[in-house]
GROMACS .gro file of C-alpha atoms in nm:
model
   67
    1MET     CA    1 -12.525  -0.117  21.813
    2ASP     CA    2 -12.443   0.027  22.154
    3ILE     CA    3 -12.109  -0.028  22.327
    4GLY     CA    4 -12.240  -0.268  22.592
    5THR     CA    5 -12.405  -0.492  22.335
    6ASN     CA    6 -12.086  -0.492  22.132
    7PHE     CA    7 -11.876  -0.580  22.439
    8LYS     CA    8 -12.107  -0.874  22.511
    9LEU     CA    9 -12.104  -0.991  22.148
   10ILE     CA   10 -11.724  -0.985  22.130
   11ARG     CA   11 -11.700  -1.176  22.459
   12GLN     CA   12 -11.948  -1.438  22.339
   13LEU     CA   13 -11.777  -1.474  22.001
   14ASN     CA   14 -11.457  -1.548  22.194
   15LYS     CA   15 -11.648  -1.806  22.403
   16LYS     CA   16 -11.552  -1.642  22.731
   17SER     CA   17 -11.751  -1.581  23.048
   18GLN     CA   18 -11.743  -1.250  23.228
   19MET     CA   19 -11.552  -1.422  23.508
   20GLU     CA   20 -11.286  -1.553  23.268
   21ILE     CA   21 -11.236  -1.206  23.122
   22ALA     CA   22 -11.215  -1.061  23.472
   23LYS     CA   23 -10.950  -1.310  23.584
   24GLU     CA   24 -10.744  -1.271  23.268
   25THR     CA   25 -10.753  -0.889  23.249
   26GLY     CA   26 -10.769  -0.781  23.613
   27ILE     CA   27 -11.097  -0.598  23.546
   28SER     CA   28 -11.373  -0.686  23.792
   29GLN     CA   29 -11.657  -0.908  23.674
   30LYS     CA   30 -11.900  -0.657  23.822
   31ALA     CA   31 -11.757  -0.379  23.602
   32ILE     CA   32 -11.785  -0.597  23.292
   33SER     CA   33 -12.146  -0.673  23.380
   34PHE     CA   34 -12.226  -0.301  23.425
   35TRP     CA   35 -12.070  -0.220  23.087
   36GLU     CA   36 -12.253  -0.497  22.903
   37ARG     CA   37 -12.584  -0.371  23.045
   38ASN     CA   38 -12.495  -0.011  22.955
   39GLU     CA   39 -12.526   0.093  23.318
   40ARG     CA   40 -12.177   0.243  23.320
   41GLU     CA   41 -11.909   0.326  23.066
   42PRO     CA   42 -11.555   0.192  23.084
   43THR     CA   43 -11.252   0.416  23.110
   44ILE     CA   44 -11.021   0.441  22.813
   45THR     CA   45 -10.763   0.244  23.015
   46ASN     CA   46 -11.004  -0.047  23.049
   47CYS     CA   47 -11.102  -0.023  22.682
   48ILE     CA   48 -10.734  -0.052  22.591
   49LYS     CA   49 -10.698  -0.357  22.819
   50LEU     CA   50 -10.995  -0.527  22.651
   51ALA     CA   51 -10.885  -0.437  22.298
   52ASP     CA   52 -10.538  -0.574  22.372
   53TYR     CA   53 -10.687  -0.885  22.531
   54TYR     CA   54 -10.904  -0.957  22.227
   55ASN     CA   55 -10.630  -0.840  21.986
   56ILE     CA   56 -10.867  -0.596  21.815
   57SER     CA   57 -10.870  -0.220  21.761
   58LEU     CA   58 -11.051   0.021  21.990
   59ASP     CA   59 -11.285   0.097  21.698
   60GLU     CA   60 -11.378  -0.269  21.676
   61LEU     CA   61 -11.422  -0.291  22.054
   62VAL     CA   62 -11.675  -0.010  22.064
   63GLY     CA   63 -11.855  -0.120  21.749
   64ARG     CA   64 -11.731   0.137  21.499
   65ASP     CA   65 -11.574  -0.113  21.262
   66PHE     CA   66 -11.679  -0.457  21.381
   67PHE     CA   67 -11.923  -0.572  21.115
   0.00000   0.00000   0.00000
């Protein structure tokens, strides 16, 4: 599974919208949308923010150890 698909799956499993994630993390909704569509890749700083937000490891966030 690619990173964008994994980001979207984790967000949906947490029953959050892109806008909710944006408001709660300070990451723009537009950036989240780009990442989920694999149009851009997030910085490590933003990956850390998301992993902390979801309380998961970076490996889980990028799909290395999720399933």
